[in-house]
Short mmCIF file of C-alpha atoms in Angstrom, two decimals:
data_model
loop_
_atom_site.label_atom_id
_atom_site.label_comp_id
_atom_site.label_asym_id
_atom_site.label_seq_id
_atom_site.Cartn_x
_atom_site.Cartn_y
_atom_site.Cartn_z
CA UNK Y 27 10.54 14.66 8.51
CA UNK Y 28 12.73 12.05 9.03
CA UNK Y 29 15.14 10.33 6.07
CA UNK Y 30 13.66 6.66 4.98
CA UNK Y 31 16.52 3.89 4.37
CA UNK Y 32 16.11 0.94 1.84
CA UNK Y 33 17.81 -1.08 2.89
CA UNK Y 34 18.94 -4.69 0.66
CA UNK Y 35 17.52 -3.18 -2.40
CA UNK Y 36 19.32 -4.03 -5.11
CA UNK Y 37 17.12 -5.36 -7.45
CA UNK Y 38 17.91 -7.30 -11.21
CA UNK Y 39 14.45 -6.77 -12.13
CA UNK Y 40 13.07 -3.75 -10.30
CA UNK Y 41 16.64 -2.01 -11.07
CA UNK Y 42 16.52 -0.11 -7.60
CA UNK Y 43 19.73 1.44 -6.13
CA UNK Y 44 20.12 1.28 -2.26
CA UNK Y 45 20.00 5.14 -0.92
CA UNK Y 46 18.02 6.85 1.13
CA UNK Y 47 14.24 8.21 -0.23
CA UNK Y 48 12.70 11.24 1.69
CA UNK Y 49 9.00 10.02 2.55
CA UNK Y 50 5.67 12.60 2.47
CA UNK Y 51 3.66 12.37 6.23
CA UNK Y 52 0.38 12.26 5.49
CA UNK Y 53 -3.46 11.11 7.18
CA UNK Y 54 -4.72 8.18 9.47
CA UNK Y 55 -5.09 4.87 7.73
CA UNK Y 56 -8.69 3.95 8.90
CA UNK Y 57 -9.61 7.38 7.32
CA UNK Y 58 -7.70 6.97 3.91
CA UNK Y 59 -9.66 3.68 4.11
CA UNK Y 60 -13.03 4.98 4.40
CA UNK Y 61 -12.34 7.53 1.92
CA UNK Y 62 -13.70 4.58 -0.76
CA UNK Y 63 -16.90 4.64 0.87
CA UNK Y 64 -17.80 8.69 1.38
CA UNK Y 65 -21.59 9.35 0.48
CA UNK Y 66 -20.18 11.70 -1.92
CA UNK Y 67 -18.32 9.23 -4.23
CA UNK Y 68 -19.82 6.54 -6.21
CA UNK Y 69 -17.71 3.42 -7.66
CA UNK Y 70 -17.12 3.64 -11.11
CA UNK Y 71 -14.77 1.07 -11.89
CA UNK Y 72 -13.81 -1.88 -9.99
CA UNK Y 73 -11.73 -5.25 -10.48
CA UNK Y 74 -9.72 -7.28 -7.65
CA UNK Y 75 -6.36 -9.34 -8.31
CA UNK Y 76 -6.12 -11.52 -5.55
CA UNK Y 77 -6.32 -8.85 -2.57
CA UNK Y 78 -5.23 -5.93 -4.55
CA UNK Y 79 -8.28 -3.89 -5.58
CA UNK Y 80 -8.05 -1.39 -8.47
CA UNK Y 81 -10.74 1.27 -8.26
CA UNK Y 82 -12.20 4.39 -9.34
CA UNK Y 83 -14.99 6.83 -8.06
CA UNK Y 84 -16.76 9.72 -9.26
CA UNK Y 85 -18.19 12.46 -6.95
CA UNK Y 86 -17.76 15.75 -5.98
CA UNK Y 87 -15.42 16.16 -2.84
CA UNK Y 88 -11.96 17.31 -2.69
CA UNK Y 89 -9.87 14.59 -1.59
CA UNK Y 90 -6.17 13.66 -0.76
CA UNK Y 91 -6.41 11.26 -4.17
CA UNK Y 92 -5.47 13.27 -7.66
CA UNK Y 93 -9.32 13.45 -9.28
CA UNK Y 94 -9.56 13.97 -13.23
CA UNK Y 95 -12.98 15.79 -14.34
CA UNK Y 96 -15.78 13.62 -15.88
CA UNK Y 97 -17.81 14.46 -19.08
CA UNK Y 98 -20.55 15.56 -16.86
CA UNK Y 99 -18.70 17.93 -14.51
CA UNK Y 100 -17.95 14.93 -11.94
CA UNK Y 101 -14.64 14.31 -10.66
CA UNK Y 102 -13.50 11.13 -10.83
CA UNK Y 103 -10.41 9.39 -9.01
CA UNK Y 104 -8.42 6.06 -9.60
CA UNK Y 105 -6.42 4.05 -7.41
CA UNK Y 106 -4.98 0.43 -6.16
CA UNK Y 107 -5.07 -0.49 -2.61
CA UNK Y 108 -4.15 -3.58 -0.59
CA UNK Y 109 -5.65 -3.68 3.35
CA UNK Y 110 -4.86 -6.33 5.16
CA UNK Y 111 -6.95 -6.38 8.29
CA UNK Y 112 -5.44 -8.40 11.46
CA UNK Y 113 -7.10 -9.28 14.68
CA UNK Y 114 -7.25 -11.50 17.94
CA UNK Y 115 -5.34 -15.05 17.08
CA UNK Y 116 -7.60 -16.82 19.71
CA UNK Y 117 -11.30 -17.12 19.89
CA UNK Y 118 -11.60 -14.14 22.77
CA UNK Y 119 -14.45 -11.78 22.76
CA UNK Y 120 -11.91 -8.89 22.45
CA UNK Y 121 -13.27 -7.65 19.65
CA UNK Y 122 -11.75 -3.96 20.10
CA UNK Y 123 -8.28 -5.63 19.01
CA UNK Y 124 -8.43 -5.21 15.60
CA UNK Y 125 -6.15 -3.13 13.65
CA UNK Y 126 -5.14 -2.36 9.62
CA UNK Y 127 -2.26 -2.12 7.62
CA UNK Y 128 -2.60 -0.67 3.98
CA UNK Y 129 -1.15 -0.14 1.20
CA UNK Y 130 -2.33 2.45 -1.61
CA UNK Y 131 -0.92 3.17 -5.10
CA UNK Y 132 -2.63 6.78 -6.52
CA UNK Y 133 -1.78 9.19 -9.34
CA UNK Y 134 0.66 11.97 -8.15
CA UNK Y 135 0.77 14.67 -10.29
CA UNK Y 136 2.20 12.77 -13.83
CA UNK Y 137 3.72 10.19 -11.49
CA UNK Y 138 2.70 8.11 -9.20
CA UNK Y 139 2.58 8.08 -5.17
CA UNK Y 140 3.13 4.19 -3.24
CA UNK Y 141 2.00 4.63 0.42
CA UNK Y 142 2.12 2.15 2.87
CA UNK Y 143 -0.29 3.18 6.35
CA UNK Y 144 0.27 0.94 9.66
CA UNK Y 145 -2.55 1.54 12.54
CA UNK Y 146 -1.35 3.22 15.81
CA UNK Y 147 0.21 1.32 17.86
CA UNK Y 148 2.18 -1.39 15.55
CA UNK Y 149 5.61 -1.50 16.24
CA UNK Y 150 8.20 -3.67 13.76
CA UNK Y 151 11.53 -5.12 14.37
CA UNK Y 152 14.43 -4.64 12.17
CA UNK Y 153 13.36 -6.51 8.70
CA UNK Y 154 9.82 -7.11 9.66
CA UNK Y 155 8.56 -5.27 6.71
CA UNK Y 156 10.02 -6.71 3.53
CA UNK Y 157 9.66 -7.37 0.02
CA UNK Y 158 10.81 -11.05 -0.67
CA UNK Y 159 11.72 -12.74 -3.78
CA UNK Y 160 11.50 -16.11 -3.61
CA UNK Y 161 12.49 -16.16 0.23
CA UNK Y 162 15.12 -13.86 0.10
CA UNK Y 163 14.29 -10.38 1.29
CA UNK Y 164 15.10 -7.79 -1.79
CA UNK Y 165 13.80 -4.20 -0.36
CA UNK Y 166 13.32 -3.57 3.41
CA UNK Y 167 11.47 -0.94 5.60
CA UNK Y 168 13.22 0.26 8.41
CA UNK Y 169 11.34 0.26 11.46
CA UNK Y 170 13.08 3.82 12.87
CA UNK Y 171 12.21 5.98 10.31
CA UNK Y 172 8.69 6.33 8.49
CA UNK Y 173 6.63 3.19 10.00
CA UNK Y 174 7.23 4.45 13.52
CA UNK Y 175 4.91 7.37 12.60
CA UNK Y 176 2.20 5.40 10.81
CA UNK Y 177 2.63 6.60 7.35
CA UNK Y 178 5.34 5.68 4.71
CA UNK Y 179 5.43 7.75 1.00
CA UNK Y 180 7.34 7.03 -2.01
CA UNK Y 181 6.90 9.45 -4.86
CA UNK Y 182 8.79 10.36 -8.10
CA UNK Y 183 11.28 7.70 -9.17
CA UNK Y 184 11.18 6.09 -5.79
CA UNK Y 185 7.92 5.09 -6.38
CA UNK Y 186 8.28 4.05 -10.11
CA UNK Y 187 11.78 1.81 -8.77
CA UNK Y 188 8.96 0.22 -6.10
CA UNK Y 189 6.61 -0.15 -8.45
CA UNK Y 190 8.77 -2.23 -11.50
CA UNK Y 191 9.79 -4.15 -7.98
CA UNK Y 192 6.23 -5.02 -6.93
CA UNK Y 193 5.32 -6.00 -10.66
CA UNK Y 194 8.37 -9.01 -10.99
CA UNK Y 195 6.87 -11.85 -12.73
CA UNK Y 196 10.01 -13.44 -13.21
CA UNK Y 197 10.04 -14.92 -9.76
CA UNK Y 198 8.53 -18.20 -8.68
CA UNK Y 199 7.30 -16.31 -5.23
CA UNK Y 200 7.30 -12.60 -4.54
CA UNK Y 201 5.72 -11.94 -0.88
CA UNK Y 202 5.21 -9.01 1.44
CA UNK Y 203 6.52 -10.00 4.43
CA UNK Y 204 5.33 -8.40 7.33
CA UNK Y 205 5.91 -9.41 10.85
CA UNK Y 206 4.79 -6.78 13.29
CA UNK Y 207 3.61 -7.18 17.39
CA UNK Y 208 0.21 -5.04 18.15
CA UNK Y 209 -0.83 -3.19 20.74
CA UNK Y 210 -1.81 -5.72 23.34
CA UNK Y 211 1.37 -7.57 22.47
CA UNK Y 212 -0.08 -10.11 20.06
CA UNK Y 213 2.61 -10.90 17.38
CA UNK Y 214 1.67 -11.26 13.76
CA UNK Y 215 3.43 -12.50 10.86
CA UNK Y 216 1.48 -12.05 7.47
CA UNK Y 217 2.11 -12.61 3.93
CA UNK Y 218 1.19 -10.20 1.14
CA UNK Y 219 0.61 -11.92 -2.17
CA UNK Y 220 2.45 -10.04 -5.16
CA UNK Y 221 2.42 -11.30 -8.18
CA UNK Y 222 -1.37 -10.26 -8.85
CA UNK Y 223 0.20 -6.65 -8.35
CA UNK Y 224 1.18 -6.04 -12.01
CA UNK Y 225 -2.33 -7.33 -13.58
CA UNK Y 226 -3.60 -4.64 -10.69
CA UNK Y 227 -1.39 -1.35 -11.63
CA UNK Y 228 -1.83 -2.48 -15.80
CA UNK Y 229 -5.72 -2.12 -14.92
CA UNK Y 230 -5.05 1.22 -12.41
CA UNK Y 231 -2.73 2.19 -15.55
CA UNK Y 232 -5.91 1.77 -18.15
CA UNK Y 233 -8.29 3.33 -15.61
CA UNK Y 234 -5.77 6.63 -15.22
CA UNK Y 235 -5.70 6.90 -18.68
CA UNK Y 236 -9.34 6.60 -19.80
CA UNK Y 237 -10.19 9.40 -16.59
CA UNK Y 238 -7.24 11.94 -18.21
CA UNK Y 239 -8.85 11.48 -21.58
#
């Protein structure tokens, strides 16, 4: 496991120190994906903010997500997620060049765990994965550490510094940059909307509560 940098991370309103956070390898993106639609679990709860989703499911399965039990014996698990799903620019038939990027927010014990998933292949230059406020990039991933292997974890008070970051409303603009070239070459460059992010984790907040009750 390889240190993560932040780099450019000073933040007035997220309060985030630059230094280097240790990040937690974990599964496949398409699969943490279609972990919201297993047979076994059942939407509960469910409200979008602009492209962030805040969920929850009830079922029976183990899973990777921290599950509270229900009333009825059911487990029941709560989360955020972003996907942003890229494909061919041009109006080619390729239709097997699609790929995802993701990003999840779940429960971790009585913290929290931010995880950012980038499908195979995707390779970043320096800065090409950044959290800017109002045009100016504030926290940075570096392409040489967690991204090159697909999965990037924040937990503990990394993940509460990214997550009073994410939830600014005192900025005019707050975007995700990311600017990444695919596997058949094609360069991207997309823009994650942010500011619905804190009306998103205040609702995942409410929903972690109520399934701890």
């Amino acid at each position: 496991m390889r240190l993560f940098t932040v780099a450019a991370i000073a933040l007035v309103a997220g309060g985030i120190a630059v230094g280097y956070l240790m990040p937690e390898r974990t599964g496949a993106t398409v699969e943490r994906i279609a972990s919201s639609t297993e047979k076994d679990w059942a939407t509960s709860r469910y409200n979008r903010f602009g492209a962030w989703e805040s969920i929850c499911e009830v079922g029976d399965s183990a899973s990777s997500i921290q599950s509270s039990a229900a009333a009825d014996g059911a487990r029941e698990r709560c989360y955020m997620r972003y996907v942003d799903n890229f494909g061919p620019q041009d109006e080619s038939d390729a239709n097997d060049r699609f790929g995802t990027i993701a990003a999840f927010i779940s429960p971790n014990g009585k913290g929290l765990k931010v995880e950012f998933d980038v499908e195979n292949g995707v390779t970043f230059s320096t800065g090409g994965f950044h959290l800017a406020r109002e045009e100016k990039a504030v926290w940075n991933l570096d392409k040489d550490d967690c991204l090159a292997g697909g999965v990037c974890t924040f937990t503990g008070p990394a993940a509460d510094a990214l997550v009073r970051a994410f939830s600014d409303q005192s900025a005019e603009t707050l975007f995700m940059h990311v600017e990444f070239t695919d596997r058949y070459g094609q360069t991207l460059h997309r823009n994650w909307p942010m500011l619905p992010f804190a009306s998103a984790f205040a609702d995942f907040e409410r929903n972690v509560q109520t399934t701890s009750m």
